[in-house]
Amino acid sequence: MTSNARLTAESAGPETSPGIFSSRYLWVTIGACALVFLGAFESLAVTTIMPLVSADLDGAALYALAFAGPLATGVIGMVVAGNWSDRNGPVAPLVTSVAMFILGLLIAGLATDMTIFLVGRLVQGLGSGAMNVALYVVVARIYPAQLHAKIFAGFAAAWVVPSLIGPFAAGVVAEFTSWHWVFLGVVALVLVAMLMVVPALRMLRGQPAADLASRPSWALGMIAWSVLAAAAVLGLNLSSRLDGAWVGVVAIAAIAVALVAVRPLLPRRSLLAARGLPSVILMRGLVSAAFFGAEVYIPYLLSDRYDYSAALSGLALTGAALTWASASWLQGRMDISLTHVRAMQIGTVLVLFAILTAVATAVFELSPLVVIAGWLFGGAGMGLMYPRLSVMTLSYSSERDQGFNSSALSIGDSLGGALALASTGIVFSALTGLGGAWPFAGCFLLAAAISLVTLVIGPRVGDGVRVDRSA
């Protein structure tokens, strides 16, 4: 049975099947969505205020690292959380990851120089990456398969409120108090969210424990590979600070090391875009690279070239987040009529179109309304693709490898974004001497090139089979 057919059969459950907000799943849904909500708020807020942070801490040279660094350390968190969840369930990984996320917020919020701020961001990324994987395993262990599309659509819908108020509110807080409170103020909210997810953890603790003999062993080799991949991404970011030809040499070497290191962390033949799960994982990484590689420079473009305030620049991201959540909700309602492959095809075209509006705005100095309006289409494209890629990952997984495959999906997501951000950072530095909007145009063109690749990979996500990672 193909993945689409299998998902269709699983989705055609009895009409009396409880929904994600039924009494049985209510607290699990609220708790999980609350954590997603806080991650969404923080992501949107940091993107909005980074031009202010960069100016305050004299960190323009490390602008891209503030985004790529957390994604890189997040890979380590994902691998550890995935392995830990497969061994002992997701309870301990989830609690630990939330604690790391809070610690990172505190360090970044109390930072007085760019180095300390980056340390906080790295710790925050470590916790965030692990938290995402643990939540995926919570979904797999608690919800029946026919509810997976709806809960992932719920995760996307958890972006609605932060997308409405997050970017603008972060800009207002940064301008009228201090950007430090954008981090420190979130700490209390994360603690509340963790209290809300406690019923879910109790439900999981009530499940029978797996046999010690059947538990996967600690994958120390994989953890070491994840550390190497993260180090390569950080090295790629820092290569832009070198002189002359050394920039290109170190950059190429870092990318090669990252690809070699990530290979054992993904299903077999993922980097070759084999049909099915491998292409799902690769697709997630590429769409993340294209979209976020461009998005982080949009507020920067608006503040640098059009004198937008931090609050007003944040509104550019609000519309895209809303269309993301709306498209995600829509695809959840069309989980049978809209095939996975068709969702990928439509989504990739929308994201490419959005990035091209950013290119045109920078090159031809068009009205900023062009890129703001264009980014609405990019958000819609991501909303169509992201939940579907999550659903397909679980449909290709067995209970034994849910943690590994969920980790691989998040690794592809984060590492793709991290490599793209590191590369755009090099491009931005290299083109700064040209002046004007050319550094921004170069970053957007690189993102557009990555988006073109997704047009080829998209049709390969369907009609695959489960991948045995031990084969």
CSV table of C-alpha atoms in Angstrom, one decimal:
chain,number,residue,atom,x,y,z
A,1,MET,CA,0.0,0.0,0.0
A,2,THR,CA,1.4,3.4,-0.9
A,3,SER,CA,1.9,6.1,1.8
A,4,ASN,CA,-1.0,8.1,0.5
A,5,ALA,CA,-3.3,5.1,0.5
A,6,ARG,CA,-2.2,4.0,3.9
A,7,LEU,CA,-2.8,7.5,5.3
A,8,THR,CA,-6.2,7.6,3.7
A,9,ALA,CA,-7.2,4.2,5.2
A,10,GLU,CA,-6.0,5.3,8.6
A,11,SER,CA,-7.9,8.6,8.3
A,12,ALA,CA,-11.1,6.9,7.5
A,13,GLY,CA,-11.8,5.8,11.1
A,14,PRO,CA,-15.2,5.5,12.7
A,15,GLU,CA,-17.2,8.7,13.0
A,16,THR,CA,-17.4,8.3,16.8
A,17,SER,CA,-13.6,8.5,17.2
A,18,PRO,CA,-12.7,11.2,19.7
A,19,GLY,CA,-11.2,14.4,18.5
A,20,ILE,CA,-8.0,16.1,19.7
A,21,PHE,CA,-10.1,18.3,22.1
A,22,SER,CA,-12.2,15.4,23.5
A,23,SER,CA,-11.9,14.8,27.2
A,24,ARG,CA,-9.4,12.0,26.6
A,25,TYR,CA,-6.9,14.2,24.7
A,26,LEU,CA,-7.8,17.7,25.9
A,27,TRP,CA,-4.9,18.3,28.3
A,28,VAL,CA,-2.4,16.6,26.0
A,29,THR,CA,-3.5,18.9,23.1
A,30,ILE,CA,-3.5,22.1,25.3
A,31,GLY,CA,-0.1,21.3,26.8
A,32,ALA,CA,1.7,20.4,23.5
A,33,CYS,CA,0.2,23.3,21.6
A,34,ALA,CA,1.2,25.7,24.4
A,35,LEU,CA,4.8,24.7,24.0
A,36,VAL,CA,4.6,25.1,20.3
A,37,PHE,CA,3.0,28.5,20.9
A,38,LEU,CA,6.0,29.6,23.0
A,39,GLY,CA,8.5,28.3,20.4
A,40,ALA,CA,6.6,30.2,17.7
A,41,PHE,CA,6.5,33.4,19.6
A,42,GLU,CA,10.2,33.2,20.4
A,43,SER,CA,11.1,32.4,16.8
A,44,LEU,CA,9.1,35.3,15.4
A,45,ALA,CA,10.2,37.7,18.1
A,46,VAL,CA,14.0,37.1,17.7
A,47,THR,CA,13.7,37.6,13.9
A,48,THR,CA,12.0,40.9,14.5
A,49,ILE,CA,14.4,42.3,17.2
A,50,MET,CA,17.7,41.0,15.9
A,51,PRO,CA,18.6,44.3,14.0
A,52,LEU,CA,18.3,46.1,17.3
A,53,VAL,CA,20.3,43.4,19.2
A,54,SER,CA,23.0,43.6,16.5
A,55,ALA,CA,23.2,47.3,16.8
A,56,ASP,CA,23.2,47.4,20.6
A,57,LEU,CA,25.9,44.7,21.0
A,58,ASP,CA,27.9,45.6,17.9
A,59,GLY,CA,27.3,42.2,16.4
A,60,ALA,CA,26.6,42.9,12.8
A,61,ALA,CA,29.3,40.4,11.8
A,62,LEU,CA,27.6,37.7,13.7
A,63,TYR,CA,24.0,38.4,12.7
A,64,ALA,CA,23.5,35.2,10.8
A,65,LEU,CA,25.2,33.1,13.6
A,66,ALA,CA,22.5,34.3,16.0
A,67,PHE,CA,20.0,32.3,13.8
A,68,ALA,CA,22.2,29.5,12.5
A,69,GLY,CA,23.9,28.7,15.8
A,70,PRO,CA,20.7,27.6,17.6
A,71,LEU,CA,19.7,25.5,14.6
A,72,ALA,CA,23.1,23.8,14.7
A,73,THR,CA,23.0,23.0,18.4
A,74,GLY,CA,19.4,22.0,18.0
A,75,VAL,CA,20.7,19.1,15.9
A,76,ILE,CA,22.5,17.7,18.9
A,77,GLY,CA,19.4,18.1,21.1
A,78,MET,CA,17.3,16.3,18.4
A,79,VAL,CA,19.6,13.3,18.2
A,80,VAL,CA,19.8,12.9,22.0
A,81,ALA,CA,16.1,13.4,22.5
A,82,GLY,CA,15.2,10.9,19.7
A,83,ASN,CA,17.5,8.2,21.0
A,84,TRP,CA,16.4,8.9,24.6
A,85,SER,CA,12.7,8.7,23.6
A,86,ASP,CA,13.2,5.4,21.8
A,87,ARG,CA,14.8,4.0,24.9
A,88,ASN,CA,12.7,5.4,27.7
A,89,GLY,CA,9.8,7.3,26.2
A,90,PRO,CA,9.5,11.1,25.8
A,91,VAL,CA,8.8,12.2,29.4
A,92,ALA,CA,12.4,12.8,30.6
A,93,PRO,CA,13.6,14.2,27.3
A,94,LEU,CA,10.7,16.7,27.3
A,95,VAL,CA,11.2,17.9,30.8
A,96,THR,CA,15.0,18.3,30.3
A,97,SER,CA,14.6,20.1,27.0
A,98,VAL,CA,12.2,22.6,28.5
A,99,ALA,CA,14.7,23.3,31.3
A,100,MET,CA,17.5,23.9,28.7
A,101,PHE,CA,15.2,26.2,26.7
A,102,ILE,CA,14.5,28.3,29.8
A,103,LEU,CA,18.2,28.5,30.7
A,104,GLY,CA,19.0,29.7,27.2
A,105,LEU,CA,16.3,32.4,27.4
A,106,LEU,CA,17.8,33.6,30.7
A,107,ILE,CA,21.4,33.8,29.4
A,108,ALA,CA,20.4,35.6,26.2
A,109,GLY,CA,18.1,38.0,28.1
A,110,LEU,CA,20.8,38.9,30.6
A,111,ALA,CA,23.5,39.3,28.0
A,112,THR,CA,25.6,42.5,27.8
A,113,ASP,CA,27.8,41.5,24.9
A,114,MET,CA,27.3,39.5,21.7
A,115,THR,CA,29.4,36.6,22.8
A,116,ILE,CA,27.2,35.9,25.9
A,117,PHE,CA,24.1,36.5,23.8
A,118,LEU,CA,25.3,33.8,21.3
A,119,VAL,CA,26.0,31.4,24.2
A,120,GLY,CA,22.4,31.9,25.3
A,121,ARG,CA,21.1,31.3,21.8
A,122,LEU,CA,23.1,28.1,21.5
A,123,VAL,CA,21.7,26.7,24.7
A,124,GLN,CA,18.3,27.8,23.7
A,125,GLY,CA,18.6,25.9,20.4
A,126,LEU,CA,19.8,22.8,22.2
A,127,GLY,CA,16.7,22.8,24.3
A,128,SER,CA,14.3,23.7,21.5
A,129,GLY,CA,15.6,21.0,19.2
A,130,ALA,CA,15.1,18.3,21.8
A,131,MET,CA,11.7,19.6,22.8
A,132,ASN,CA,10.4,19.4,19.2
A,133,VAL,CA,11.4,15.7,18.9
A,134,ALA,CA,10.0,14.8,22.3
A,135,LEU,CA,6.7,16.4,21.3
A,136,TYR,CA,6.6,14.4,18.1
A,137,VAL,CA,7.0,11.2,20.0
A,138,VAL,CA,4.3,12.3,22.5
A,139,VAL,CA,2.0,12.6,19.5
A,140,ALA,CA,3.0,9.2,18.1
A,141,ARG,CA,2.5,7.5,21.5
A,142,ILE,CA,-0.8,9.1,22.6
A,143,TYR,CA,-2.8,10.0,19.5
A,144,PRO,CA,-4.3,7.4,17.1
A,145,ALA,CA,-3.1,7.7,13.5
A,146,GLN,CA,-6.3,9.2,12.3
A,147,LEU,CA,-5.8,12.2,14.5
A,148,HIS,CA,-2.1,12.9,13.5
A,149,ALA,CA,-3.1,15.3,10.7
A,150,LYS,CA,-5.4,17.2,13.0
A,151,ILE,CA,-2.9,17.6,15.9
A,152,PHE,CA,-0.1,18.7,13.5
A,153,ALA,CA,-2.6,21.2,12.0
A,154,GLY,CA,-3.2,22.2,15.7
A,155,PHE,CA,0.5,22.8,16.1
A,156,ALA,CA,0.5,25.0,13.1
A,157,ALA,CA,-2.6,26.8,14.4
A,158,ALA,CA,-0.7,27.5,17.6
A,159,TRP,CA,1.3,30.0,15.5
A,160,VAL,CA,-1.9,32.1,14.9
A,161,VAL,CA,-1.8,34.2,18.1
A,162,PRO,CA,2.0,34.7,18.2
A,163,SER,CA,1.8,35.6,14.5
A,164,LEU,CA,-0.9,38.2,15.2
A,165,ILE,CA,0.9,39.8,18.1
A,166,GLY,CA,4.4,38.3,18.3
A,167,PRO,CA,6.5,40.3,15.8
A,168,PHE,CA,4.7,43.6,16.6
A,169,ALA,CA,4.7,43.1,20.3
A,170,ALA,CA,8.4,42.1,20.3
A,171,GLY,CA,9.2,45.3,18.4
A,172,VAL,CA,7.2,47.5,20.8
A,173,VAL,CA,8.8,45.9,23.9
A,174,ALA,CA,12.3,46.3,22.4
A,175,GLU,CA,11.7,49.9,21.5
A,176,PHE,CA,10.0,51.1,24.7
A,177,THR,CA,11.7,49.0,27.3
A,178,SER,CA,14.6,46.8,26.2
A,179,TRP,CA,15.1,43.9,23.8
A,180,HIS,CA,16.3,41.9,26.9
A,181,TRP,CA,12.7,41.5,28.0
A,182,VAL,CA,11.7,39.8,24.8
A,183,PHE,CA,13.7,36.8,26.2
A,184,LEU,CA,13.2,37.3,30.0
A,185,GLY,CA,9.5,37.8,29.7
A,186,VAL,CA,9.0,34.5,27.9
A,187,VAL,CA,10.5,32.5,30.8
A,188,ALA,CA,7.4,32.7,33.0
A,189,LEU,CA,5.2,31.7,30.0
A,190,VAL,CA,7.3,28.6,29.3
A,191,LEU,CA,6.9,27.5,33.0
A,192,VAL,CA,3.1,27.9,32.7
A,193,ALA,CA,3.1,25.8,29.5
A,194,MET,CA,5.1,23.1,31.2
A,195,LEU,CA,2.6,22.9,34.0
A,196,MET,CA,-0.1,22.5,31.4
A,197,VAL,CA,1.6,19.6,29.8
A,198,VAL,CA,2.0,17.6,33.1
A,199,PRO,CA,-1.3,15.6,32.5
A,200,ALA,CA,0.2,14.4,29.2
A,201,LEU,CA,3.4,13.2,31.0
A,202,ARG,CA,1.3,11.4,33.6
A,203,MET,CA,-0.6,9.6,30.8
A,204,LEU,CA,2.7,8.5,29.3
A,205,ARG,CA,4.1,7.3,32.6
A,206,GLY,CA,1.0,5.2,32.9
A,207,GLN,CA,1.9,3.2,29.8
A,208,PRO,CA,3.7,-0.2,30.3
A,209,ALA,CA,7.5,0.1,30.0
A,210,ALA,CA,9.2,-1.6,27.1
A,211,ASP,CA,11.4,-4.7,27.8
A,212,LEU,CA,15.0,-3.7,28.6
A,213,ALA,CA,16.2,-6.3,26.0
A,214,SER,CA,14.1,-4.6,23.3
A,215,ARG,CA,15.2,-1.0,24.0
A,216,PRO,CA,17.6,0.6,21.6
A,217,SER,CA,21.1,1.1,23.0
A,218,TRP,CA,22.5,4.6,23.5
A,219,ALA,CA,23.7,5.8,20.1
A,220,LEU,CA,26.9,7.4,21.2
A,221,GLY,CA,28.3,7.3,17.7
A,222,MET,CA,25.2,9.2,16.4
A,223,ILE,CA,25.5,11.8,19.1
A,224,ALA,CA,29.2,12.3,18.2
A,225,TRP,CA,28.1,12.8,14.5
A,226,SER,CA,25.6,15.4,15.6
A,227,VAL,CA,28.2,17.3,17.5
A,228,LEU,CA,30.5,17.2,14.4
A,229,ALA,CA,27.7,18.5,12.2
A,230,ALA,CA,26.9,21.3,14.6
A,231,ALA,CA,30.6,22.2,14.8
A,232,ALA,CA,30.8,22.3,11.0
A,233,VAL,CA,27.8,24.7,10.8
A,234,LEU,CA,29.4,27.0,13.4
A,235,GLY,CA,32.7,26.8,11.4
A,236,LEU,CA,30.9,27.8,8.2
A,237,ASN,CA,29.4,30.8,10.0
A,238,LEU,CA,32.7,32.0,11.2
A,239,SER,CA,34.5,31.4,7.9
A,240,SER,CA,33.1,34.8,6.7
A,241,ARG,CA,35.5,36.5,9.1
A,242,LEU,CA,38.6,35.1,7.4
A,243,ASP,CA,40.6,36.8,4.7
A,244,GLY,CA,40.9,36.2,1.0
A,245,ALA,CA,40.7,32.7,-0.5
A,246,TRP,CA,40.5,31.1,3.0
A,247,VAL,CA,36.8,32.0,3.1
A,248,GLY,CA,36.0,29.7,0.2
A,249,VAL,CA,38.3,26.9,1.4
A,250,VAL,CA,36.9,26.8,4.9
A,251,ALA,CA,33.3,27.2,3.7
A,252,ILE,CA,33.6,24.3,1.3
A,253,ALA,CA,35.3,22.1,3.9
A,254,ALA,CA,32.7,22.9,6.5
A,255,ILE,CA,29.8,22.1,4.2
A,256,ALA,CA,31.5,18.8,3.2
A,257,VAL,CA,32.0,17.9,6.9
A,258,ALA,CA,28.4,18.8,7.7
A,259,LEU,CA,27.0,16.6,5.0
A,260,VAL,CA,29.2,13.6,5.9
A,261,ALA,CA,28.3,14.0,9.6
A,262,VAL,CA,24.6,14.3,9.0
A,263,ARG,CA,24.4,11.2,6.8
A,264,PRO,CA,24.2,8.7,9.7
A,265,LEU,CA,21.6,10.8,11.4
A,266,LEU,CA,19.1,10.4,8.6
A,267,PRO,CA,17.4,7.4,6.9
A,268,ARG,CA,19.4,5.7,4.3
A,269,ARG,CA,19.8,7.5,0.9
A,270,SER,CA,18.2,10.7,2.3
A,271,LEU,CA,20.8,12.9,0.7
A,272,LEU,CA,20.2,11.1,-2.6
A,273,ALA,CA,16.4,11.9,-2.5
A,274,ALA,CA,15.3,8.2,-2.6
A,275,ARG,CA,11.6,8.0,-3.0
A,276,GLY,CA,9.5,7.9,0.2
A,277,LEU,CA,10.8,8.8,3.7
A,278,PRO,CA,14.3,9.8,2.5
A,279,SER,CA,12.8,12.5,0.2
A,280,VAL,CA,10.4,13.6,2.9
A,281,ILE,CA,13.4,14.3,5.2
A,282,LEU,CA,15.4,16.0,2.5
A,283,MET,CA,12.4,18.0,1.4
A,284,ARG,CA,11.9,19.3,4.9
A,285,GLY,CA,15.5,20.5,5.0
A,286,LEU,CA,15.4,22.2,1.7
A,287,VAL,CA,12.1,24.1,2.2
A,288,SER,CA,13.4,25.2,5.6
A,289,ALA,CA,16.6,26.4,4.0
A,290,ALA,CA,14.9,28.3,1.3
A,291,PHE,CA,12.2,30.0,3.4
A,292,PHE,CA,14.1,30.9,6.5
A,293,GLY,CA,17.3,31.7,4.7
A,294,ALA,CA,15.4,34.5,3.1
A,295,GLU,CA,13.0,35.4,5.9
A,296,VAL,CA,15.6,36.5,8.5
A,297,TYR,CA,16.8,39.2,6.2
A,298,ILE,CA,13.4,40.7,5.4
A,299,PRO,CA,13.1,42.7,8.7
A,300,TYR,CA,16.8,43.7,8.2
A,301,LEU,CA,16.0,44.9,4.7
A,302,LEU,CA,13.0,46.9,5.9
A,303,SER,CA,14.9,48.5,8.7
A,304,ASP,CA,18.2,49.2,6.8
A,305,ARG,CA,16.8,50.3,3.4
A,306,TYR,CA,13.4,51.6,4.3
A,307,ASP,CA,13.8,52.9,7.8
A,308,TYR,CA,11.1,50.7,9.2
A,309,SER,CA,10.9,50.5,13.0
A,310,ALA,CA,11.3,47.1,14.7
A,311,ALA,CA,7.6,46.9,15.4
A,312,LEU,CA,6.7,47.8,11.8
A,313,SER,CA,9.3,45.4,10.4
A,314,GLY,CA,7.7,42.7,12.5
A,315,LEU,CA,4.4,43.2,10.8
A,316,ALA,CA,6.0,41.9,7.6
A,317,LEU,CA,6.3,38.5,9.3
A,318,THR,CA,2.8,38.6,10.8
A,319,GLY,CA,1.0,38.2,7.5
A,320,ALA,CA,3.1,35.2,6.5
A,321,ALA,CA,2.6,33.5,9.8
A,322,LEU,CA,-1.1,33.9,9.4
A,323,THR,CA,-1.2,32.5,5.9
A,324,TRP,CA,1.0,29.6,7.2
A,325,ALA,CA,-1.5,28.7,9.9
A,326,SER,CA,-4.5,29.2,7.6
A,327,ALA,CA,-3.1,27.0,4.9
A,328,SER,CA,-2.1,24.4,7.5
A,329,TRP,CA,-5.7,24.3,8.8
A,330,LEU,CA,-7.0,24.0,5.3
A,331,GLN,CA,-4.8,21.1,4.3
A,332,GLY,CA,-5.8,19.3,7.5
A,333,ARG,CA,-9.4,19.5,6.3
A,334,MET,CA,-8.3,18.2,2.9
A,335,ASP,CA,-6.1,15.4,4.1
A,336,ILE,CA,-7.8,12.9,1.7
A,337,SER,CA,-8.7,15.1,-1.3
A,338,LEU,CA,-5.4,16.9,-1.5
A,339,THR,CA,-2.6,14.3,-2.1
A,340,HIS,CA,0.8,14.7,-0.5
A,341,VAL,CA,2.6,15.2,-3.8
A,342,ARG,CA,0.1,17.9,-4.9
A,343,ALA,CA,0.6,19.7,-1.6
A,344,MET,CA,4.3,19.7,-2.2
A,345,GLN,CA,4.0,21.0,-5.8
A,346,ILE,CA,1.7,23.9,-4.8
A,347,GLY,CA,3.7,24.7,-1.7
A,348,THR,CA,7.1,24.9,-3.5
A,349,VAL,CA,5.8,27.2,-6.2
A,350,LEU,CA,4.3,29.6,-3.6
A,351,VAL,CA,7.5,29.7,-1.7
A,352,LEU,CA,9.6,30.3,-4.8
A,353,PHE,CA,7.3,33.1,-5.9
A,354,ALA,CA,7.6,34.8,-2.4
A,355,ILE,CA,11.4,34.7,-2.5
A,356,LEU,CA,11.4,36.1,-6.0
A,357,THR,CA,9.3,39.1,-4.8
A,358,ALA,CA,12.1,39.7,-2.2
A,359,VAL,CA,14.7,39.5,-5.0
A,360,ALA,CA,12.8,42.0,-7.1
A,361,THR,CA,12.3,44.4,-4.1
A,362,ALA,CA,16.0,44.5,-3.3
A,363,VAL,CA,17.4,44.6,-6.9
A,364,PHE,CA,14.9,47.2,-8.3
A,365,GLU,CA,14.3,49.1,-5.0
A,366,LEU,CA,10.6,48.5,-5.3
A,367,SER,CA,8.0,49.5,-2.6
A,368,PRO,CA,8.5,47.4,0.5
A,369,LEU,CA,4.8,46.5,0.2
A,370,VAL,CA,5.9,44.2,-2.7
A,371,VAL,CA,8.0,41.9,-0.5
A,372,ILE,CA,5.5,42.1,2.4
A,373,ALA,CA,2.6,41.0,0.1
A,374,GLY,CA,4.8,38.4,-1.6
A,375,TRP,CA,5.7,36.8,1.7
A,376,LEU,CA,2.0,36.0,2.3
A,377,PHE,CA,2.3,33.4,-0.5
A,378,GLY,CA,5.5,32.0,1.0
A,379,GLY,CA,3.7,31.5,4.4
A,380,ALA,CA,0.8,29.7,2.6
A,381,GLY,CA,3.2,27.4,0.8
A,382,MET,CA,4.9,26.4,4.1
A,383,GLY,CA,1.6,25.8,5.7
A,384,LEU,CA,0.7,23.4,3.0
A,385,MET,CA,3.9,21.5,3.2
A,386,TYR,CA,5.0,21.4,6.9
A,387,PRO,CA,2.1,19.4,8.4
A,388,ARG,CA,2.1,17.0,5.5
A,389,LEU,CA,5.8,16.2,5.9
A,390,SER,CA,5.2,15.5,9.6
A,391,VAL,CA,2.3,13.2,8.8
A,392,MET,CA,4.2,11.3,6.2
A,393,THR,CA,7.2,10.8,8.5
A,394,LEU,CA,5.0,9.1,11.1
A,395,SER,CA,3.2,7.1,8.4
A,396,TYR,CA,6.5,5.7,7.3
A,397,SER,CA,7.6,4.9,10.8
A,398,SER,CA,7.1,1.9,13.2
A,399,GLU,CA,6.9,2.3,17.0
A,400,ARG,CA,10.6,1.2,17.2
A,401,ASP,CA,11.9,4.1,15.0
A,402,GLN,CA,9.4,6.9,15.7
A,403,GLY,CA,12.0,8.7,17.8
A,404,PHE,CA,14.8,8.3,15.1
A,405,ASN,CA,12.6,9.4,12.2
A,406,SER,CA,11.1,12.3,14.2
A,407,SER,CA,14.6,13.3,15.1
A,408,ALA,CA,15.7,13.0,11.5
A,409,LEU,CA,12.8,15.2,10.3
A,410,SER,CA,13.8,17.9,12.8
A,411,ILE,CA,17.5,17.5,12.0
A,412,GLY,CA,16.8,18.0,8.3
A,413,ASP,CA,14.7,21.0,9.1
A,414,SER,CA,17.3,22.6,11.4
A,415,LEU,CA,20.5,21.7,9.6
A,416,GLY,CA,19.0,22.8,6.3
A,417,GLY,CA,18.1,26.2,7.8
A,418,ALA,CA,21.5,26.5,9.6
A,419,LEU,CA,23.5,25.8,6.4
A,420,ALA,CA,21.4,28.2,4.4
A,421,LEU,CA,21.8,30.9,7.0
A,422,ALA,CA,25.5,30.4,7.3
A,423,SER,CA,25.8,30.6,3.5
A,424,THR,CA,23.7,33.7,3.3
A,425,GLY,CA,25.9,35.2,6.0
A,426,ILE,CA,29.0,34.7,3.8
A,427,VAL,CA,27.2,36.1,0.8
A,428,PHE,CA,26.0,39.1,2.8
A,429,SER,CA,29.5,39.8,4.0
A,430,ALA,CA,31.1,39.4,0.6
A,431,LEU,CA,28.6,41.8,-1.1
A,432,THR,CA,28.6,44.4,1.7
A,433,GLY,CA,31.3,46.4,-0.2
A,434,LEU,CA,29.0,46.9,-3.1
A,435,GLY,CA,26.7,49.0,-0.9
A,436,GLY,CA,23.0,49.5,-1.4
A,437,ALA,CA,20.7,46.5,-1.3
A,438,TRP,CA,23.0,44.1,-3.1
A,439,PRO,CA,23.9,42.1,0.1
A,440,PHE,CA,20.2,41.4,0.6
A,441,ALA,CA,19.7,40.6,-3.1
A,442,GLY,CA,22.5,38.0,-2.9
A,443,CYS,CA,21.0,36.3,0.1
A,444,PHE,CA,17.5,36.2,-1.6
A,445,LEU,CA,19.0,34.8,-4.8
A,446,LEU,CA,20.7,32.0,-2.9
A,447,ALA,CA,17.4,31.1,-1.2
A,448,ALA,CA,15.7,31.2,-4.6
A,449,ALA,CA,18.2,28.7,-6.0
A,450,ILE,CA,17.5,26.3,-3.1
A,451,SER,CA,13.8,26.7,-3.7
A,452,LEU,CA,14.2,25.6,-7.3
A,453,VAL,CA,15.7,22.3,-6.1
A,454,THR,CA,12.5,21.6,-4.1
A,455,LEU,CA,10.5,21.7,-7.3
A,456,VAL,CA,12.4,18.5,-8.3
A,457,ILE,CA,12.4,16.7,-5.0
A,458,GLY,CA,8.7,17.3,-4.1
A,459,PRO,CA,7.1,14.6,-6.3
A,460,ARG,CA,9.4,12.0,-4.8
A,461,VAL,CA,7.8,12.1,-1.3
A,462,GLY,CA,5.0,9.8,-2.2
A,463,ASP,CA,4.7,6.1,-3.0
A,464,GLY,CA,7.6,5.1,-0.8
A,465,VAL,CA,8.1,2.4,1.8
A,466,ARG,CA,9.2,2.3,5.3
A,467,VAL,CA,13.0,2.6,5.6
A,468,ASP,CA,14.9,0.2,7.8
A,469,ARG,CA,17.7,2.4,9.1
A,470,SER,CA,19.7,-0.7,10.2
A,471,ALA,CA,19.7,-2.1,6.7
